[in-house]
Every structure is written in C-alpha cells, then in structure tokens.
mmCIF file of C-alpha atoms in Angstrom:
data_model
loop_
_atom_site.group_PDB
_atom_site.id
_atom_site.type_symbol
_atom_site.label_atom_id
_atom_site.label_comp_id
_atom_site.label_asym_id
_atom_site.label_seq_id
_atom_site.Cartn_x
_atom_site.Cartn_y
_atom_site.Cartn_z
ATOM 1 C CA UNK A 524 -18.774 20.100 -23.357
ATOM 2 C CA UNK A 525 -19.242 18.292 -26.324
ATOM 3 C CA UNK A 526 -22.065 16.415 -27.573
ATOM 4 C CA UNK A 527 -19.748 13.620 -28.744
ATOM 5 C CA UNK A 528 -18.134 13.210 -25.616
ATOM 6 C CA UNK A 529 -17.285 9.451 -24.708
ATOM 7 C CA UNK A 530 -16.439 7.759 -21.443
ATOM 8 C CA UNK A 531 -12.795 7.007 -20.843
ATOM 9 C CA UNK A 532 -11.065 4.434 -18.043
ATOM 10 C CA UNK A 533 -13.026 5.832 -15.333
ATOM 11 C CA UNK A 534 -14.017 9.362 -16.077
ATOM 12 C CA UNK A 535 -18.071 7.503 -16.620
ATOM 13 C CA UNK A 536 -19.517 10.506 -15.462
ATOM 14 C CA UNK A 537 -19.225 13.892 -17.933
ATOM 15 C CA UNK A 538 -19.434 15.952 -15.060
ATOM 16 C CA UNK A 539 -15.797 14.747 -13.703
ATOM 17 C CA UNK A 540 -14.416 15.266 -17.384
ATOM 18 C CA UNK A 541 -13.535 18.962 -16.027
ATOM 19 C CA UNK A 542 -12.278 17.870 -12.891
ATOM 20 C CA UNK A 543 -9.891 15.313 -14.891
ATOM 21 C CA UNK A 544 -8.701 17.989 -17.619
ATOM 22 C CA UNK A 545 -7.847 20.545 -14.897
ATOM 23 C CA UNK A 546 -5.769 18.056 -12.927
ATOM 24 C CA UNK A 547 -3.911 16.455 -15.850
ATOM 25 C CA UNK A 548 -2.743 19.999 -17.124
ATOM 26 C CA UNK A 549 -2.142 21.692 -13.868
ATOM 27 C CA UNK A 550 1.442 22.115 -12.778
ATOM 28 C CA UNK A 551 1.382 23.236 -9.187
ATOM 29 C CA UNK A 552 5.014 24.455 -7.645
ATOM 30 C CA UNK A 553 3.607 24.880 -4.340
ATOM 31 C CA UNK A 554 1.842 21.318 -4.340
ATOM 32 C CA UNK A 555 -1.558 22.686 -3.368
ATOM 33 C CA UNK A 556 -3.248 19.698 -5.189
ATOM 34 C CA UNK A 557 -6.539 21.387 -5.262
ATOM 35 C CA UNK A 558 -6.962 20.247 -8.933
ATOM 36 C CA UNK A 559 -6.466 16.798 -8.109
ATOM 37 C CA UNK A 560 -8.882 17.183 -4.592
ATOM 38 C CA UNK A 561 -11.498 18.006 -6.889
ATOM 39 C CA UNK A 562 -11.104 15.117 -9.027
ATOM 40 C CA UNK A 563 -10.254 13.263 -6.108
ATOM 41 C CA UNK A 564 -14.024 13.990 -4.724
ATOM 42 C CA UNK A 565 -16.168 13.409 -7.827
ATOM 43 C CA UNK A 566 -14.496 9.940 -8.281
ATOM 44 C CA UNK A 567 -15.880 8.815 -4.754
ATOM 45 C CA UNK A 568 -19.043 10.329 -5.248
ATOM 46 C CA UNK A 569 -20.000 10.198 -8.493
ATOM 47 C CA UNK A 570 -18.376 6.711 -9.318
ATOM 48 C CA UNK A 571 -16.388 4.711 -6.886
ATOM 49 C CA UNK A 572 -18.652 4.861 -3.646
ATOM 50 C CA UNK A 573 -21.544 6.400 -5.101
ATOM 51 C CA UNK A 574 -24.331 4.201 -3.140
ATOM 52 C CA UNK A 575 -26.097 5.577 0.006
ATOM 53 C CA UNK A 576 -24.226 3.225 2.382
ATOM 54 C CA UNK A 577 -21.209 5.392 1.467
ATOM 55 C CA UNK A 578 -20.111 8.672 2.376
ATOM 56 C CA UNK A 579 -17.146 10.707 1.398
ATOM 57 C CA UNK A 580 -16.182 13.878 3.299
ATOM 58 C CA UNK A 581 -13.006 16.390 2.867
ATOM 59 C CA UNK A 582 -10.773 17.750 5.560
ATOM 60 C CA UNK A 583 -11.289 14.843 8.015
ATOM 61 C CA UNK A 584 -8.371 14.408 10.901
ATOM 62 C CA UNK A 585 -7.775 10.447 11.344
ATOM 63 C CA UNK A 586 -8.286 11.334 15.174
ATOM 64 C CA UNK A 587 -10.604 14.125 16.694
ATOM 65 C CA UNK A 588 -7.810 14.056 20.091
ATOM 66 C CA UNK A 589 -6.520 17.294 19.068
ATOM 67 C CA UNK A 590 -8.715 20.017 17.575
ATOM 68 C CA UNK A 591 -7.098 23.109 18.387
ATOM 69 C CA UNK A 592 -3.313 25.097 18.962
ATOM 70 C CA UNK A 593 0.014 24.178 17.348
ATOM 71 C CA UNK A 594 -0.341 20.174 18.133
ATOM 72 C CA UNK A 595 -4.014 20.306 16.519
ATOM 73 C CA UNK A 596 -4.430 17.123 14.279
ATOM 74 C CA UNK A 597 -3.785 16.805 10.723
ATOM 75 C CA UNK A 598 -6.227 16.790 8.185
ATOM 76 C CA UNK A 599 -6.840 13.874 5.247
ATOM 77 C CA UNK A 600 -8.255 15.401 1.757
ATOM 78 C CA UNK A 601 -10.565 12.888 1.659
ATOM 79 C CA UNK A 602 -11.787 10.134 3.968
ATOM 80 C CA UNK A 603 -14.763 7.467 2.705
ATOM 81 C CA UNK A 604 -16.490 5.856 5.249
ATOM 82 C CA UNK A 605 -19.603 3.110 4.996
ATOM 83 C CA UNK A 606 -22.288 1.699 7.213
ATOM 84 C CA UNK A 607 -21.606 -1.492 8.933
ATOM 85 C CA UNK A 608 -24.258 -3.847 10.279
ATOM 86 C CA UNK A 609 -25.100 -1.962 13.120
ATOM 87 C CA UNK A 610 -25.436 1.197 10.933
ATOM 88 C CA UNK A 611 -22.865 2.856 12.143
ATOM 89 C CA UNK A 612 -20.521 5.057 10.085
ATOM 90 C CA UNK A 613 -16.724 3.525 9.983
ATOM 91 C CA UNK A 614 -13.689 4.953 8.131
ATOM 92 C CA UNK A 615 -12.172 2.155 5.865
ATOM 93 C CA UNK A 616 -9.637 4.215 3.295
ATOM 94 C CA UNK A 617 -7.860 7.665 3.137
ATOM 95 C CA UNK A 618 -7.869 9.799 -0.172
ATOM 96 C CA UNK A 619 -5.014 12.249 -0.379
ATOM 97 C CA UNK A 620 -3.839 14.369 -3.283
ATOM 98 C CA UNK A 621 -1.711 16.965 -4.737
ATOM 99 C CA UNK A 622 -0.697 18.434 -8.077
ATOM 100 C CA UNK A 623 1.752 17.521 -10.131
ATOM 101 C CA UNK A 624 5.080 19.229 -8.897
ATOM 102 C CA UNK A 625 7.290 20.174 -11.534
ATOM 103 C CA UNK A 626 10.885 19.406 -10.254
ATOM 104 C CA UNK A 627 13.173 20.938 -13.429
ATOM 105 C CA UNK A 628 16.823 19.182 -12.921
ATOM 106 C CA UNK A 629 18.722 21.334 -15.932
ATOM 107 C CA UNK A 630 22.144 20.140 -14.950
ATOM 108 C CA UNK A 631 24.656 19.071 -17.743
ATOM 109 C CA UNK A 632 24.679 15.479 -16.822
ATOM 110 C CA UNK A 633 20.157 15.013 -17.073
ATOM 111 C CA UNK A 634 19.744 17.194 -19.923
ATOM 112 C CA UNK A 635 16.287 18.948 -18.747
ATOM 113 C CA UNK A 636 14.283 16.360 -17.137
ATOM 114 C CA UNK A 637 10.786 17.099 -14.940
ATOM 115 C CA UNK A 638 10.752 14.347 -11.791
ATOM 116 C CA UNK A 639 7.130 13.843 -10.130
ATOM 117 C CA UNK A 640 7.711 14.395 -6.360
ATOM 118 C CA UNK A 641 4.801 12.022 -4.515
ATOM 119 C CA UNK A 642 7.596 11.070 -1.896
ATOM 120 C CA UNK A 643 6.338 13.597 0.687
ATOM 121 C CA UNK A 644 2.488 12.600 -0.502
ATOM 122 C CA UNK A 645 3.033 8.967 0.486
ATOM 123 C CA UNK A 646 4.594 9.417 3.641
ATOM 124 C CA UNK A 647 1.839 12.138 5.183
ATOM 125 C CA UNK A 648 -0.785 9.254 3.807
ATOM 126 C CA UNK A 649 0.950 6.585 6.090
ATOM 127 C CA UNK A 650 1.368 9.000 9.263
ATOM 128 C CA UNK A 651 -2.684 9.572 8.939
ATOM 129 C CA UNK A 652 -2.693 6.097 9.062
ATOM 130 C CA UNK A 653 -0.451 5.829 12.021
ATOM 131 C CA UNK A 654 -2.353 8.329 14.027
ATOM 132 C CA UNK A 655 -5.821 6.657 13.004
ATOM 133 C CA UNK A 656 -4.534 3.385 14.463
ATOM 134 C CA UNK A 657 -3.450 4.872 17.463
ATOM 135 C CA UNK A 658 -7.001 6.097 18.496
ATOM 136 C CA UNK A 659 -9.254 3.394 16.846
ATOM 137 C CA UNK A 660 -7.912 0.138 18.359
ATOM 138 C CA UNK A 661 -10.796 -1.776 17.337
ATOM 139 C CA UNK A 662 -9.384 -1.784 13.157
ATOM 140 C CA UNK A 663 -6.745 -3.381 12.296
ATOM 141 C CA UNK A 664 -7.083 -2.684 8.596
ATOM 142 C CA UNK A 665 -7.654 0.557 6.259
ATOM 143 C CA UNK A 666 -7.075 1.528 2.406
ATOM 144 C CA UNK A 667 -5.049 4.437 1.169
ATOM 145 C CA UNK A 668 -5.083 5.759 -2.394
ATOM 146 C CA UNK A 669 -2.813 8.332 -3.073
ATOM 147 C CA UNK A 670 -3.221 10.784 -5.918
ATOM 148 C CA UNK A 671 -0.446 12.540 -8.207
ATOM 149 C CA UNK A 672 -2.467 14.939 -11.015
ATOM 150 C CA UNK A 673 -4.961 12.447 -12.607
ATOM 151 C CA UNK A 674 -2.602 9.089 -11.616
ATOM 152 C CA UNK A 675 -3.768 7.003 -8.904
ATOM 153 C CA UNK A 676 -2.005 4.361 -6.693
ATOM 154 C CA UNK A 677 -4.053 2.331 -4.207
ATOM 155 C CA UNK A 678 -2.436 0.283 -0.848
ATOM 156 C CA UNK A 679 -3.492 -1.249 2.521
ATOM 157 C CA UNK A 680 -2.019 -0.742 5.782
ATOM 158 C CA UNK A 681 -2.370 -2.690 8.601
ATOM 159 C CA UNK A 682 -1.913 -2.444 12.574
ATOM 160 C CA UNK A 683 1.439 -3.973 13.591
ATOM 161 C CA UNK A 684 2.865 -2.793 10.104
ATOM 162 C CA UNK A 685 1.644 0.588 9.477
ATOM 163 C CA UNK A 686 3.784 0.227 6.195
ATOM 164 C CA UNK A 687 1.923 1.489 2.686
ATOM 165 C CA UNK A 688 1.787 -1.629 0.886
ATOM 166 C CA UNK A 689 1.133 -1.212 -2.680
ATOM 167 C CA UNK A 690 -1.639 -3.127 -4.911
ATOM 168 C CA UNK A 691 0.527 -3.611 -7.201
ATOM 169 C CA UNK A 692 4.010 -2.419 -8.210
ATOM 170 C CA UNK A 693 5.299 -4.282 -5.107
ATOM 171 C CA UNK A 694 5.862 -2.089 -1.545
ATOM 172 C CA UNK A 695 8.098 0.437 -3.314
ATOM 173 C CA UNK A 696 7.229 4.275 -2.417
ATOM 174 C CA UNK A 697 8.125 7.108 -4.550
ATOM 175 C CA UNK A 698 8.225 5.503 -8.142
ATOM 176 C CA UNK A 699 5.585 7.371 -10.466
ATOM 177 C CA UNK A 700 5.777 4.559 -13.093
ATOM 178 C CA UNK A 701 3.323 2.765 -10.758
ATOM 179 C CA UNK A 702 0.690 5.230 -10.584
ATOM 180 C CA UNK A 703 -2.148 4.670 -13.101
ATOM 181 C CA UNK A 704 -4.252 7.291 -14.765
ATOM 182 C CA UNK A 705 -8.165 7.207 -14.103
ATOM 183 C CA UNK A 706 -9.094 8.651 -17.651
ATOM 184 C CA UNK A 707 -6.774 5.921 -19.427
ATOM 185 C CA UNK A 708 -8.744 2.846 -21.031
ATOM 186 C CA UNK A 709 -5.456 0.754 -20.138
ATOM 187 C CA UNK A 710 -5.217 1.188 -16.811
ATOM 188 C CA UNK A 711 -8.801 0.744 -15.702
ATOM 189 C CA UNK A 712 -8.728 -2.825 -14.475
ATOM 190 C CA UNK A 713 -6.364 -2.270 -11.799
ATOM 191 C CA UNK A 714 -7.960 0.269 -10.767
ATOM 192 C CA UNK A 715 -11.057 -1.595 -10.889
ATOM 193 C CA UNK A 716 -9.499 -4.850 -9.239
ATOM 194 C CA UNK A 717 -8.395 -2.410 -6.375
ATOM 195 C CA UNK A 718 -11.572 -1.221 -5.826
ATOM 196 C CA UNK A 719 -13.442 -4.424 -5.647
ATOM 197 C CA UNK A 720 -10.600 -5.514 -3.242
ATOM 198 C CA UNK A 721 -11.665 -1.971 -1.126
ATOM 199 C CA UNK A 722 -15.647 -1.993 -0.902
ATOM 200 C CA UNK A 723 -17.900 -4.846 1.053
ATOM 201 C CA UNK A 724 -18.599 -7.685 -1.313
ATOM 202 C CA UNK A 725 -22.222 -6.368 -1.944
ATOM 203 C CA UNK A 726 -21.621 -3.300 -3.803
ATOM 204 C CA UNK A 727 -21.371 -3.781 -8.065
ATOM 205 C CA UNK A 728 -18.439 -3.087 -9.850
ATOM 206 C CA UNK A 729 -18.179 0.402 -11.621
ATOM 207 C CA UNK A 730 -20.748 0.081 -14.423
ATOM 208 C CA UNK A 731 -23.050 -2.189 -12.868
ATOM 209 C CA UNK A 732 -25.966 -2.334 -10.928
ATOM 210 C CA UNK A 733 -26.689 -5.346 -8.471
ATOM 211 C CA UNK A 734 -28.966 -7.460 -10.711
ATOM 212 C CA UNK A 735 -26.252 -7.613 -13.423
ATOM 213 C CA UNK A 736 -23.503 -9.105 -10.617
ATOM 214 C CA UNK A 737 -23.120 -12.406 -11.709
ATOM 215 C CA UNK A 738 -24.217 -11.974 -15.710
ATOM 216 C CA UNK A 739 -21.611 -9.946 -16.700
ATOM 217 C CA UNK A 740 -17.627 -10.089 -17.639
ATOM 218 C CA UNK A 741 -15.871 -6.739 -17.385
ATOM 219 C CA UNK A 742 -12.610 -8.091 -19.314
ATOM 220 C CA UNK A 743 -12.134 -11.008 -17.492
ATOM 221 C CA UNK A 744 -12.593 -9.914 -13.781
ATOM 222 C CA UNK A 745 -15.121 -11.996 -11.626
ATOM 223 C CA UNK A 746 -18.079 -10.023 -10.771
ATOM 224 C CA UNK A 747 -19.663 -12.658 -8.713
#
C-alpha cells in the first residue's frame, strides 16, 4: 500500500483500506456479500468497538432454540456484544451485509439503469430482530446497521414495534440514497452521531481516547 496513504471518513485504520476497495468495486449477482462481511468486521474491530469491553463475532443466530435440521436458526453476519455491570456479555446491535447486486433494467422506457437491491437485506435484518426478541424478553431495545458494498445505514428496533427505524432518512426501507459510505469524508458525522447514539456513554468517539472526551470538537458534535 502506499506510503502516502491518508485516512478517509472512517477507513482510520490502513489495514481496512483493502477491505473497503474490495467491497466498493465488487459486483456480486448472487449477493454473497462476503466483500462487504469483511469490511463489515474490521470496522467493529479495528474502529467502531475496538475496546476490550466489546466483542464482535460472525455467524451468530439471534436465538440458540434451534441449532440443527430444516427449522435450524438463522444466522446474523455480525453481532457486537459488550459487558454490562455485572460483566456479563449482552448483544446490543446486528451487522448484516451483502454486495452490491447489479440489477440491469435495459428496457426502452429506463435507458440502462443499475438499481441497488438492499430490500431483501433490510427485511432478514428485522426478522433477526424479531426472533431475538422473542427469546430475550429481558431487552426491549437493539441496533441494526445494514450494509450495501461500502454504504452503511444504521436503525433501532424496539419490542412492541419490531419495525427498522432509520437514523436518519426517516423509517423508509429500500431507498439507497440514504445509505452513507464509510470511506467518504462527507458522510462521516452521521455515521459518527449514530455510533455515539449505539455504544454506552463511556466509550470515546472514533479518534479519541478517554482523556481527550471533553477537550475536543469533532466538527461540532458534543464529545462530553
């Protein structure tokens, strides 16, 4: 990689520059998304939850009632969990990805047009959710961010609801426009306002370490 290589939105870390590149070029018709997994992966580790009170692990079911035969449970990309005050280990938001699926529309009336299909990605997020809430009835709340290539859109569900509701962009599913890139320098405070929504209140923004909370201004946010 080169030597004169910069950090961009959130790609902080050289060693996810890869990841990012492969994802943002790949164009996956069968929607494996194992471009955007990987990216998916380094972000949480490397710079979104990378403090020992968190841990991210791949191919986690939301519930462990099923393990085995046609009914076994589904399985989350991603799942980040942190330790609460008893030091136990709970599940507070679901990562799930896939490439970006080329859908060609070469009819007469569209010209040639390529349409970015996350309906199907959205809607398997929200059933994980479902199915988490029906086996942990102690949480009532839990974070989704759904991946599309390198674009990112983060939401909440709740017990009750069990509805994706969108950060921003409003509650509408299946619009790409409001995804946001994690390697653009434009889109990094929502991303960055989402993720201080997501984590406890005593882990730093992206950037800092705890003794700088409170001293410094990443573009206006509140750090404090």
């Amino acid at each position: 990689m080169s030597s004169t290589w910069v950090p961009h939105g959130h790609i902080l870390d050289k060693d996810v520059e890869e990841p990012y590149q492969n994802a943002k070029v790949s164009i996956d018709a069968f929607g494996k998304g194992h471009h955007s997994i990987i990216l998916i992966e380094d972000l949480c580790r490397l710079t979104w939850f990378p403090l020992p009170d968190f841990k991210s692990n791949s191919q986690i079911p939301p519930s462990y009632e099923v393990t085995k035969g046609p009914n076994k449970a589904k399985v989350c990309d991603l799942v980040t969990r942190s330790l609460d005050k008893t030091h136990k280990w709970y599940l507070f938001s679901f990562h799930e990805g896939k490439e970006k699926q080329a859908q060609v529309d070469n009819s007469a009336e569209s010209g040639s047009t390529i349409n970015i299909n996350i309906k199907d990605l959205e809607n398997r997020a929200q059933d994980y959710c479902k199915e988490f809430f029906d086996v942990h009835r102690d949480v009532d709340l839990v974070y989704v961010n759904t991946f599309s290539g390198v674009s990112v859109r983060f939401w909440s569900v709740r017990r009750g609801d069990e509805t994706l509701r969108g950060f921003w962009g409003g509650d509408e599913k299946d619009h790409f426009e409001h995804y946001r890139d994690v390697g653009l320098d434009a889109h990094f405070h929502d991303i960055e306002r989402a993720l201080l929504r997501m984590r406890p209140v005593s882990i730093p923004p992206v950037g800092q370490v705890f003794s700088q909370i409170g001293t410094v201004s990443l573009g206006g946010l509140s750090v404090t």
